Short mmCIF file of C-alpha atoms in Angstrom, two decimals:
data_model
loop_
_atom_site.label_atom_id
_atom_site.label_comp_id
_atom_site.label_asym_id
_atom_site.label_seq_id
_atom_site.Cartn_x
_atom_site.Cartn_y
_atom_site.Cartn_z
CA UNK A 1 5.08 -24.30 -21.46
CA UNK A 2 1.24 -23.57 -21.85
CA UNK A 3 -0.18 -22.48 -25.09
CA UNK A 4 -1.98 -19.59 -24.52
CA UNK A 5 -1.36 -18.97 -21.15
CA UNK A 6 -0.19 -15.97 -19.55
CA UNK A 7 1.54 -15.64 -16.08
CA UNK A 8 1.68 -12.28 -14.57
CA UNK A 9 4.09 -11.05 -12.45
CA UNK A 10 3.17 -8.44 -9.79
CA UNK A 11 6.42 -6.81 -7.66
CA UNK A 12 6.29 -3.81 -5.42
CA UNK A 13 3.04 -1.90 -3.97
CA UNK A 14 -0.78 -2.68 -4.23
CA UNK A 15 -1.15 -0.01 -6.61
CA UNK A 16 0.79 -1.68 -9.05
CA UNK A 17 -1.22 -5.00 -8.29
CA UNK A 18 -4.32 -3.02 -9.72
CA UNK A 19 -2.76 -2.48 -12.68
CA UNK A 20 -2.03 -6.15 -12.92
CA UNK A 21 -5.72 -7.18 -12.34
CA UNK A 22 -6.84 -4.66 -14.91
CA UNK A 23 -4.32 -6.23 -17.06
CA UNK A 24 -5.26 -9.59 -16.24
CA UNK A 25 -9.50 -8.87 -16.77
CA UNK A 26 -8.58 -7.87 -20.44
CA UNK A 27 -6.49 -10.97 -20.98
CA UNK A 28 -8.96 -13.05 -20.07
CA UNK A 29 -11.60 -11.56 -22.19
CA UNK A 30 -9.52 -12.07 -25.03
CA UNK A 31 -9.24 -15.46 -24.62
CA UNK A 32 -6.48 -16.46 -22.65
CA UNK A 33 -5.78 -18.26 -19.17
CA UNK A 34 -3.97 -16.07 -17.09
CA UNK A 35 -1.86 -16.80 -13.33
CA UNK A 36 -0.50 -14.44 -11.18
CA UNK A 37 2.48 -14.76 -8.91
CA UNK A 38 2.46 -18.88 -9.61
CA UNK A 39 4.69 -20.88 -7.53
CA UNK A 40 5.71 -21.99 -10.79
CA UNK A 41 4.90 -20.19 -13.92
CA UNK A 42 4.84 -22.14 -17.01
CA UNK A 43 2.81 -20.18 -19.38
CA UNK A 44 4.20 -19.33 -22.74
CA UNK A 45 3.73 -15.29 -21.71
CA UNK A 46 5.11 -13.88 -19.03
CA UNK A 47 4.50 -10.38 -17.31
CA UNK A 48 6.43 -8.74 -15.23
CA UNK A 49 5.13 -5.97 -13.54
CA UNK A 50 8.13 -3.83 -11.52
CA UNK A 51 8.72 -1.16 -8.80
CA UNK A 52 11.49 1.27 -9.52
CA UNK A 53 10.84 3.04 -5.73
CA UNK A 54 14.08 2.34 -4.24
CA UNK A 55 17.64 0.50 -4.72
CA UNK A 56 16.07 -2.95 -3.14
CA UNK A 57 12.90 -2.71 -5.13
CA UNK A 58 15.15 -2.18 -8.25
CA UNK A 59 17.35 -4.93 -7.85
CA UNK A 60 14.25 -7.24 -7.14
CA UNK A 61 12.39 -6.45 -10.76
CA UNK A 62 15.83 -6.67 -12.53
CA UNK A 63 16.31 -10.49 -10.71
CA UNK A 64 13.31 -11.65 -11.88
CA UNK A 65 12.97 -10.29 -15.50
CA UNK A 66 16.22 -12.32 -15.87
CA UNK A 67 15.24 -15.40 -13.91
CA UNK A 68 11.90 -14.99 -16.40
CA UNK A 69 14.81 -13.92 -18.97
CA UNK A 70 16.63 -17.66 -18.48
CA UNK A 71 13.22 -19.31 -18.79
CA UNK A 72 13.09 -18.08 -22.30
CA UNK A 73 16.54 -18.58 -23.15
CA UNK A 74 16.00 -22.58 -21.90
CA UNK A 75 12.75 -22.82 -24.19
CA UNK A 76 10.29 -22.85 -21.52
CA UNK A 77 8.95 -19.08 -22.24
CA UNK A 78 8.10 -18.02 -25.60
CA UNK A 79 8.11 -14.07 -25.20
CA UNK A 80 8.77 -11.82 -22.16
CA UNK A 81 7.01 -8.51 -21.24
CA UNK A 82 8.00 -5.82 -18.69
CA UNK A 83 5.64 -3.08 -17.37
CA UNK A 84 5.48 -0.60 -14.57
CA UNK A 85 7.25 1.66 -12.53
CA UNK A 86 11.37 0.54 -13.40
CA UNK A 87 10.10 0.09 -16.91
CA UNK A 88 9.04 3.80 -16.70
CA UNK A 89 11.35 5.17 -15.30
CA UNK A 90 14.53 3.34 -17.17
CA UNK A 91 12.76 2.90 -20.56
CA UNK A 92 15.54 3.96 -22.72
CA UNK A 93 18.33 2.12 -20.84
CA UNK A 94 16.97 -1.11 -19.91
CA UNK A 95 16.03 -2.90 -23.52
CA UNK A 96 20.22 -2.59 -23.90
CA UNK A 97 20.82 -4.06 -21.15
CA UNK A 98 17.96 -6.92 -21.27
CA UNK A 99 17.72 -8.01 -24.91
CA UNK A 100 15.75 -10.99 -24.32
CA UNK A 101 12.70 -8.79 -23.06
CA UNK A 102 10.13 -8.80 -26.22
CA UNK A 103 8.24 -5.80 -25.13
CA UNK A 104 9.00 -2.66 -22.66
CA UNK A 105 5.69 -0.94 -20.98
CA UNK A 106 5.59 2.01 -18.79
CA UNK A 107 2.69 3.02 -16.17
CA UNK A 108 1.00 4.18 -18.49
CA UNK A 109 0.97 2.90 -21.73
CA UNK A 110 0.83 -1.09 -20.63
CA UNK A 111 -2.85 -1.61 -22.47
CA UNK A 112 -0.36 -1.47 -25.73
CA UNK A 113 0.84 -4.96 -24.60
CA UNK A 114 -2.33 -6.39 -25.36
CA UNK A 115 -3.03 -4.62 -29.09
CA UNK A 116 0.87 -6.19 -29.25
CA UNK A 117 -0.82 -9.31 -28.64
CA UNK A 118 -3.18 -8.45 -31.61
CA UNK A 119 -6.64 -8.02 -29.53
CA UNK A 120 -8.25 -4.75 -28.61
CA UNK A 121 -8.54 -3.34 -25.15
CA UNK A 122 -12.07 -3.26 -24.08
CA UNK A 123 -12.95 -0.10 -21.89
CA UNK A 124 -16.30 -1.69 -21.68
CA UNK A 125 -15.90 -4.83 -18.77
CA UNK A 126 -17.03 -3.85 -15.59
CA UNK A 127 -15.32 -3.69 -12.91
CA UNK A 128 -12.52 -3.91 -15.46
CA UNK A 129 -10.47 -6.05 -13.01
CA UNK A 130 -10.39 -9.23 -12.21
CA UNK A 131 -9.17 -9.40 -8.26
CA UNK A 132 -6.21 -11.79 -7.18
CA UNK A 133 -6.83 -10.99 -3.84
CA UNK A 134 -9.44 -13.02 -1.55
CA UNK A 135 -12.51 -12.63 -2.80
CA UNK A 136 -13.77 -10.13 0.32
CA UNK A 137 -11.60 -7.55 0.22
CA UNK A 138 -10.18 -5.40 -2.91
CA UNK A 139 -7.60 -2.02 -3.44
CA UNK A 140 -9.33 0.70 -5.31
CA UNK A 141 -6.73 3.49 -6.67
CA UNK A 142 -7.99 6.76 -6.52
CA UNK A 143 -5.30 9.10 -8.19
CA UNK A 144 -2.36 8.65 -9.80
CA UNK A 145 1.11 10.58 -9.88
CA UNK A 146 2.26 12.59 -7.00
CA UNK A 147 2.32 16.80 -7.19
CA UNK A 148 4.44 16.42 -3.91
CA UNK A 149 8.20 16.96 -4.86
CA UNK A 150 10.08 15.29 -1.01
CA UNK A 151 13.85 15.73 -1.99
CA UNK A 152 14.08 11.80 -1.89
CA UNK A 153 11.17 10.56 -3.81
CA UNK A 154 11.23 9.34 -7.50
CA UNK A 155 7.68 9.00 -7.43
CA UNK A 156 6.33 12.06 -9.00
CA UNK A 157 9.70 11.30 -11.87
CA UNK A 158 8.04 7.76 -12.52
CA UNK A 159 4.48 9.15 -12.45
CA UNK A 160 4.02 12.40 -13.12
CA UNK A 161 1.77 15.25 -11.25
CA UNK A 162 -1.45 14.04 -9.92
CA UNK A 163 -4.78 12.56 -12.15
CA UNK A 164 -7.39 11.81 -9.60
CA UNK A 165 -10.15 9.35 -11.17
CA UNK A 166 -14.06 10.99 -10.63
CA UNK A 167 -16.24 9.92 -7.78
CA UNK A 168 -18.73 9.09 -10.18
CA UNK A 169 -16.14 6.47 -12.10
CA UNK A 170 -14.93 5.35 -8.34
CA UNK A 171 -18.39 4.09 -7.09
CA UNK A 172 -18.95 2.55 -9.88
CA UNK A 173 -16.44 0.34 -9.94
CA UNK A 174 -17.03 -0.16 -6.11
CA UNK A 175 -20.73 -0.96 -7.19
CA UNK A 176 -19.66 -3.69 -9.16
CA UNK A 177 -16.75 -5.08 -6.87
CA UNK A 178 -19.75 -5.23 -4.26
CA UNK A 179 -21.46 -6.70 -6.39
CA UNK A 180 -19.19 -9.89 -7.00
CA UNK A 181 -18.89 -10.14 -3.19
CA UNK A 182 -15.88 -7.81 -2.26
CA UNK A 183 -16.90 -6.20 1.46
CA UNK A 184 -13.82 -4.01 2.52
CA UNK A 185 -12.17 -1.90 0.52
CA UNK A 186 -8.80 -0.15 0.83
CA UNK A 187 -8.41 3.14 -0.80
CA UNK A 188 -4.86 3.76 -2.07
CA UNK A 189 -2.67 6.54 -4.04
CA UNK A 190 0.34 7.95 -4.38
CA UNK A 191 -1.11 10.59 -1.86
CA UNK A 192 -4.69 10.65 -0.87
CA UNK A 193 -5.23 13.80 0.32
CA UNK A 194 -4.56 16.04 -2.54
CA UNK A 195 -7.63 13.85 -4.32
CA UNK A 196 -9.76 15.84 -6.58
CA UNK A 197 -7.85 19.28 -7.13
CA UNK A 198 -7.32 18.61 -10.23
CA UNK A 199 -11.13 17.82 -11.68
CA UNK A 200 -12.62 19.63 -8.98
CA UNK A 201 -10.91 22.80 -7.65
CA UNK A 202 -10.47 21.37 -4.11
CA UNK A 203 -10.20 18.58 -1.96
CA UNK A 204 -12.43 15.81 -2.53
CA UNK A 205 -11.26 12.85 -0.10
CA UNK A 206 -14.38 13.39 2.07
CA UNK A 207 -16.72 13.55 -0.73
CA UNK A 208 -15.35 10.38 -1.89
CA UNK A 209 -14.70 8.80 0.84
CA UNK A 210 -18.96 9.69 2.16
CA UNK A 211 -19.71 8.57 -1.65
CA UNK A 212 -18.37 4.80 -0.92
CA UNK A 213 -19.48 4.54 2.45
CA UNK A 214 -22.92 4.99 1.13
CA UNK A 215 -22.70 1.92 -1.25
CA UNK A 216 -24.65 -0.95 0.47
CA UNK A 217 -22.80 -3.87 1.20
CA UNK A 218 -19.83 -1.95 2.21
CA UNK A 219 -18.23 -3.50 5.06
CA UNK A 220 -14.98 -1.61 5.68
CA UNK A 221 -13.32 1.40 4.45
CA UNK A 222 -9.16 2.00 4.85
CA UNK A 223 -7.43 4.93 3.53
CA UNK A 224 -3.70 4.47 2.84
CA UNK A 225 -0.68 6.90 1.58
CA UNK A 226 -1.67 10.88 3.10
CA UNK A 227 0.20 13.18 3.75
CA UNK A 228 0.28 15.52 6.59
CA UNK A 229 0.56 18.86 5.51
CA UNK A 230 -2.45 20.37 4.95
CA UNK A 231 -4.57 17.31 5.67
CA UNK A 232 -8.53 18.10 4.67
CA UNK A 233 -10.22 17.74 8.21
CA UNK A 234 -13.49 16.62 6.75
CA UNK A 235 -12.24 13.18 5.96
CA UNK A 236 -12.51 12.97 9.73
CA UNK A 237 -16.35 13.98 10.00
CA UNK A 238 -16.70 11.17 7.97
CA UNK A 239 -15.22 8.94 9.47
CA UNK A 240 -16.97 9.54 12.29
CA UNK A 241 -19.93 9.06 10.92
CA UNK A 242 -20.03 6.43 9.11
CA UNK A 243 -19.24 3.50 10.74
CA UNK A 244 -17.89 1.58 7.84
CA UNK A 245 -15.21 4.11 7.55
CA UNK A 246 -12.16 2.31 9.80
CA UNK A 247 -10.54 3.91 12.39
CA UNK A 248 -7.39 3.53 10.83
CA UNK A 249 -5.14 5.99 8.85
CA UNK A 250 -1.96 5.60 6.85
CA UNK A 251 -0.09 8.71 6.77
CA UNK A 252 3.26 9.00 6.32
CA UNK A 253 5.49 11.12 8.54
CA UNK A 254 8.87 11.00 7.38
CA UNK A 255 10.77 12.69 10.44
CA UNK A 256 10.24 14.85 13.44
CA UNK A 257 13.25 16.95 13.31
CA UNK A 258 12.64 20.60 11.87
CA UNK A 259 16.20 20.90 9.71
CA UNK A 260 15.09 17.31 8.66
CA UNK A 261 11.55 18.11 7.51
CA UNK A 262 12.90 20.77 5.89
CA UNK A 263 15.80 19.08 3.69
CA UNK A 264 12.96 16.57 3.13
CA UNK A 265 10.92 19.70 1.70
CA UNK A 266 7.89 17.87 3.57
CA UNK A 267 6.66 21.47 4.19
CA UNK A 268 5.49 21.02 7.76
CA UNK A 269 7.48 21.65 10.92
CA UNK A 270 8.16 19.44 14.02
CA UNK A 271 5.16 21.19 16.23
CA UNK A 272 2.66 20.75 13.19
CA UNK A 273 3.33 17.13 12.89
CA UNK A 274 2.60 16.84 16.62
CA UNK A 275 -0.14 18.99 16.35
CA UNK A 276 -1.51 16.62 14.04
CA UNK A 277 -1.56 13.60 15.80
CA UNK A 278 -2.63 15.25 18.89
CA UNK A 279 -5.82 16.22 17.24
CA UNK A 280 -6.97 13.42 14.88
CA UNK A 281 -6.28 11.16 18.30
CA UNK A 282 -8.74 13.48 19.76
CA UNK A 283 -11.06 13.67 17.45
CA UNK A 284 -11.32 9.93 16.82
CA UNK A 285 -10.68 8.35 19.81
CA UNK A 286 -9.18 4.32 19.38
CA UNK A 287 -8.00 5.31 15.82
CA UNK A 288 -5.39 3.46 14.55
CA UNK A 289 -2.08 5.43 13.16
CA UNK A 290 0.06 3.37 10.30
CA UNK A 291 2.98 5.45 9.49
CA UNK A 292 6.30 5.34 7.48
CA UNK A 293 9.92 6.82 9.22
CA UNK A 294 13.03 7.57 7.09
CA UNK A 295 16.47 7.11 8.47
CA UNK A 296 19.76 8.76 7.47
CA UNK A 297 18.75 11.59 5.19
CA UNK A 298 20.89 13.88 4.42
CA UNK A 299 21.46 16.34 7.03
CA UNK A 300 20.11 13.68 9.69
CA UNK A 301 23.04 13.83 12.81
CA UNK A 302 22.77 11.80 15.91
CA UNK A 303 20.97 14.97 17.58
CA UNK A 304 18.05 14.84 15.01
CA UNK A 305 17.99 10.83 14.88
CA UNK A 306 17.69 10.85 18.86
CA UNK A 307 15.00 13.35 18.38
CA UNK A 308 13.40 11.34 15.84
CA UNK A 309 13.43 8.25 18.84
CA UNK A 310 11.67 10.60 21.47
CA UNK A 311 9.23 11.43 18.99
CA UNK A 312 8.37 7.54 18.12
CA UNK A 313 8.32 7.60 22.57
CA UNK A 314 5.91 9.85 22.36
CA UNK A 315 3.39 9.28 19.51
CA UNK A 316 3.23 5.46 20.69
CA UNK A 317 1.96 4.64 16.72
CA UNK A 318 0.35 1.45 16.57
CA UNK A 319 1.51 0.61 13.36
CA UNK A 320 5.09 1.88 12.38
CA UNK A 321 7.58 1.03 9.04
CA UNK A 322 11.21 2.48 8.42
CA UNK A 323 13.51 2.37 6.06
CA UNK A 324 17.38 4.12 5.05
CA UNK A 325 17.64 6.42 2.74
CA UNK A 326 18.60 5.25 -0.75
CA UNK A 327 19.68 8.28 -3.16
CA UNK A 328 17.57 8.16 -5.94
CA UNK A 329 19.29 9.53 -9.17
CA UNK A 330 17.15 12.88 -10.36
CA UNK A 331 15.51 13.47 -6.75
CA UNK A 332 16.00 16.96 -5.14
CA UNK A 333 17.94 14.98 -3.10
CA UNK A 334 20.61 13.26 -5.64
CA UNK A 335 21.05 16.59 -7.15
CA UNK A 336 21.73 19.06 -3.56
CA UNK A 337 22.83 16.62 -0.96
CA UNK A 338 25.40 14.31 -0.58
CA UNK A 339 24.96 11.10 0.61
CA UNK A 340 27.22 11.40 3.55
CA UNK A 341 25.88 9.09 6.05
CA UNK A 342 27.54 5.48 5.81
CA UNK A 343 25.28 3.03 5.47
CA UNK A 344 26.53 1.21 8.22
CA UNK A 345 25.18 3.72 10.33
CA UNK A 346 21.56 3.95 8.70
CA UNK A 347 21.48 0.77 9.35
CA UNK A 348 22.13 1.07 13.12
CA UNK A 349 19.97 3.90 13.68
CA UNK A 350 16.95 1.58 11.54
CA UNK A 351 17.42 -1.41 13.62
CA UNK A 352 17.38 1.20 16.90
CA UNK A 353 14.35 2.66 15.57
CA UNK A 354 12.26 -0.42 14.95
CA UNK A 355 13.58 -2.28 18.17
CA UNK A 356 11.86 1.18 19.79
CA UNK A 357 8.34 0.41 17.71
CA UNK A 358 8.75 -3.42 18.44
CA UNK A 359 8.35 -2.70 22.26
CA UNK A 360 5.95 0.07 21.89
CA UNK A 361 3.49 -2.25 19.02
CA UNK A 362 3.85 -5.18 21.73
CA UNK A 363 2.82 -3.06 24.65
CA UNK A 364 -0.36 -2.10 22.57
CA UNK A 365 -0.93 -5.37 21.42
CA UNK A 366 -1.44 -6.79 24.97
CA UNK A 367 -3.38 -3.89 26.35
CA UNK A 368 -6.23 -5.31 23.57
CA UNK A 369 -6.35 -8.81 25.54
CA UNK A 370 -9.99 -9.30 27.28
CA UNK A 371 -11.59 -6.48 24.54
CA UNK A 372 -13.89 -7.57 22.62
CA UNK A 373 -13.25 -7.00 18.85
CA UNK A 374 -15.23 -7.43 15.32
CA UNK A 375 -12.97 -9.31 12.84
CA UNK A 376 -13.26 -10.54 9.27
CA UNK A 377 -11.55 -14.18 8.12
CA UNK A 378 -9.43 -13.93 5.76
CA UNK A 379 -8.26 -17.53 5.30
CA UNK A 380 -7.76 -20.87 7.44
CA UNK A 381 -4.18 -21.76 7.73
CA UNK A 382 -4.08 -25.20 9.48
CA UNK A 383 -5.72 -25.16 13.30
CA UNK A 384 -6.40 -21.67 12.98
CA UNK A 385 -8.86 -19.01 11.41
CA UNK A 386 -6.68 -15.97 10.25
CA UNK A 387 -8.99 -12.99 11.08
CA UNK A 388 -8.52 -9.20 10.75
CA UNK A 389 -9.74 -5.88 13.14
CA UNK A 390 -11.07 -3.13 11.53
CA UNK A 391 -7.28 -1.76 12.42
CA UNK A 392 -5.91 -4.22 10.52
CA UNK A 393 -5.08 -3.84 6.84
CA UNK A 394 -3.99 -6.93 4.87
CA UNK A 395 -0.41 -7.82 4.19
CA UNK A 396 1.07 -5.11 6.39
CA UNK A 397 -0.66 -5.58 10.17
CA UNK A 398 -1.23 -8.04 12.60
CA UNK A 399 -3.84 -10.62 12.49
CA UNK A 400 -6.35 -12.21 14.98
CA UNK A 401 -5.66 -16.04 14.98
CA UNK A 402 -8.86 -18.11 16.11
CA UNK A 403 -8.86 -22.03 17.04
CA UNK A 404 -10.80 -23.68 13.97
CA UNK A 405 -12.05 -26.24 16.72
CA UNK A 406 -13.57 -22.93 18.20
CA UNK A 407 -15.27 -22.15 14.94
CA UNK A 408 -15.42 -24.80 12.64
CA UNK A 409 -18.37 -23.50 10.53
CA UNK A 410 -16.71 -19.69 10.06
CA UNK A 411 -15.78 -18.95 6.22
CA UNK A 412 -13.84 -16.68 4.64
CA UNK A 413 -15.38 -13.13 3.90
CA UNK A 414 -17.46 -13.48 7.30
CA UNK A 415 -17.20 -10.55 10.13
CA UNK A 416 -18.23 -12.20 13.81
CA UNK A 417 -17.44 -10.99 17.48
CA UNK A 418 -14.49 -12.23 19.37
CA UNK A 419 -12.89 -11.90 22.46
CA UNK A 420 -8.90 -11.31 22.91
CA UNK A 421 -7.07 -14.42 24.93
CA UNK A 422 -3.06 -13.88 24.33
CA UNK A 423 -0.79 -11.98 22.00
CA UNK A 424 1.57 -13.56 20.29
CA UNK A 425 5.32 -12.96 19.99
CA UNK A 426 5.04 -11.33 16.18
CA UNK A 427 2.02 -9.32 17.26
CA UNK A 428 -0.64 -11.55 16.41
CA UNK A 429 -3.36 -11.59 18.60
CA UNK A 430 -5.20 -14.88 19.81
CA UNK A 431 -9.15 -14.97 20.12
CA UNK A 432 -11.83 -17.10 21.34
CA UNK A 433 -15.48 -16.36 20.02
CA UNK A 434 -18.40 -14.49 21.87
CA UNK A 435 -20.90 -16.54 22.52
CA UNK A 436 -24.61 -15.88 23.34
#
């Protein structure tokens, strides 16, 4: 156990892990070491930061605040903090059941933890975050909360309604990530699209997003988390424009199936949704679709899940995630709908859906060999250069896998040209580079 150490735990999405690094920039300043997500932790703090999204991302904070739990109890931890979204959303349960947690912190109130620690929070460090990702490439959170109220979401109860940040508070921090040598940036929330309504009347994404893409030194721009209904079309313009923008757009979609949609209170029908992609795929030709499916909600029967399948036929997304439905107690959902589908089902009709995706991402995978493609590095991982597209968001896509012996004076952080030899079986794409 290190004196005055502090290891930090990070579990669930990246827009928790920006709370961590914010957490983590005034620990340091006060004078302590901090380590996040060590293979072994051994401070005398610990951190855990939690989701509370689903049933699996539950389970997985409560494991490992009493794995960090047993640490203390075996003298190897001295006290044991919990923040985030579980924390939030279970506050006046959880200390009850976890007595050996010294201090409970929400999503919002987790700079307490550090007057706890007897220091003051400084609103003064810029960026106010110290990364833990590779130095090239950082998350900036727009907004937080959610005003969207989907039957099966416990987002906007964990939350609250939407507080976007201002432009003007945004670039800055871009500035200074820039600054330190961060050249892609991915732009998350609970829901990008309804950014700025709430300081400034309307719809602000484009205005934001033309804001960033005027920094210098900005490499790469990614927007994660919209939403389709009533998507602001001048996000688009800008994209197009500005060549730093990525072709690349995360939008969850939920379902196709109109009694589905509806259930889900997504407000947008089955012909909108195709309308949709139809159009941005028009308008931005090569862009990239990331989206999220749901299985088995209620109301879901075989004749909307085969619907559901044609649709997936048809869009042909290039990057695709699913997952069951988990009631979530105090959703729309929980309190209208039973949860009448057996989960041995939902489980089927997942591993139906993503063996449908898994041919369709393969087939577009292989249609990129002999293009040539711009890609940062990332990392080396032992014959190989691990490389991204400008389609490619980290963590969650493919990579581009280059033969160090190819390259052996590429680094981290830099962008070159490279041509596409093979795909590999998980997606991955093998490259050779263009040479003069």
């Amino acid at each position: 156990m290190r004196k005055n150490k502090v290891d930090i735990i990070t579990l669930g999405c990246s827009k928790n892990l920006v709370d961590s690094e914010r957490l983590i920039s005034q620990l340091r300043h006060a004078g302590y070491t901090v380590a996040h997500d060590a293979d072994i932790p051994d401070g005398e703090i610990c951190v855990v930061n939690t989701c509370g999204f689903i049933g699996d991302a539950k389970e997985e904070s409560i494991n490992m605040i009493l794995e960090q739990g047993q640490r203390k109890a075996t003298g190897q931890l001295r006290r044991l903090y919990v923040m985030g979204c579980l924390s939030e959303r279970y506050r006046s349960e959880l200390p009850a059941e976890l007595p050996e947690v010294d201090g409970w912190y929400g999503k919002f109130d987790w700079s307490q933890l550090l007057a706890d620690l007897g220091h003051a929070w400084e609103d003064a460090l810029t960026p106010g975050r110290d990364i833990t990702t590779p130095s090239h490439y950082a998350y900036i959170k727009i907004s937080e909360g959610c005003d969207r109220q989907c039957s099966y979401c416990a987002i906007p109860i964990i939350t609250g309604r939407h507080h976007s940040r201002s432009i003007e508070d945004i670039v800055t921090e871009v500035r200074a990530l820039v600054a330190q040598g961060v050249k892609e940036f991915q732009l998350i929330a609970q829901e990008l699209t309804f950014y700025g309504v709430d300081i400034y009347g309307h719809r602000a994404l484009a205005k934001l997003l033309e804001a960033i893409a005027s920094v210098e030194g900005v490499q790469w721009i990614r927007m994660h988390y919209a939403y389709p209904a009533d998507f602001p079309w001048e996000v688009v313009d800008v994209m197009r424009r500005h060549p730093n923008v990525c072709r690349y757009l995360d939008i969850a979609l939920q379902h196709i199936a109109d009694p589905v949609l509806t259930a889900m209170r997504r407000h947008i029908t089955s012909q909108q949704t195709r309308d949709f992609i139809e159009r941005i795929r028009r308008e931005v030709p090569g862009i990239h679709l990331r989206t999220t499916l749901m299985v088995g909600h209620p109301g879901e029967d075989d004749a909307a899940f085969e619907e559901l399948l044609d649709f997936v036929r048809w869009a042909r997304f290039e990057r695709m995630g699913a997952f069951a439905y988990s009631e979530e107690e105090g959703t729309y959902s929980a309190k209208h709908f039973a949860d009448d589908i057996p989960d041995a089902l939902k489980q089927t009709r997942l591993s139906r859906l993503m063996r449908l995706q898994q041919r369709i991402s393969a087939e577009i995978q292989e249609q990129k060999i002999g293009t040539q493609m711009r890609i940062i590095i990332d990392r080396r991982e032992g014959d190989y250069l691990i490389g991204r597209t400008e389609f490619d968001s980290p963590e969650v896509d493919p990579e581009v896998l280059v033969a160090v012996a190819d390259a052996p004076t590429w680094e981290a952080g830099e962008f070159h040209d490279v041509r596409i030899t093979a795909a590999a079986d998980d997606f991955d794409l093998y490259a050779q580079p263009i040479t003069s």
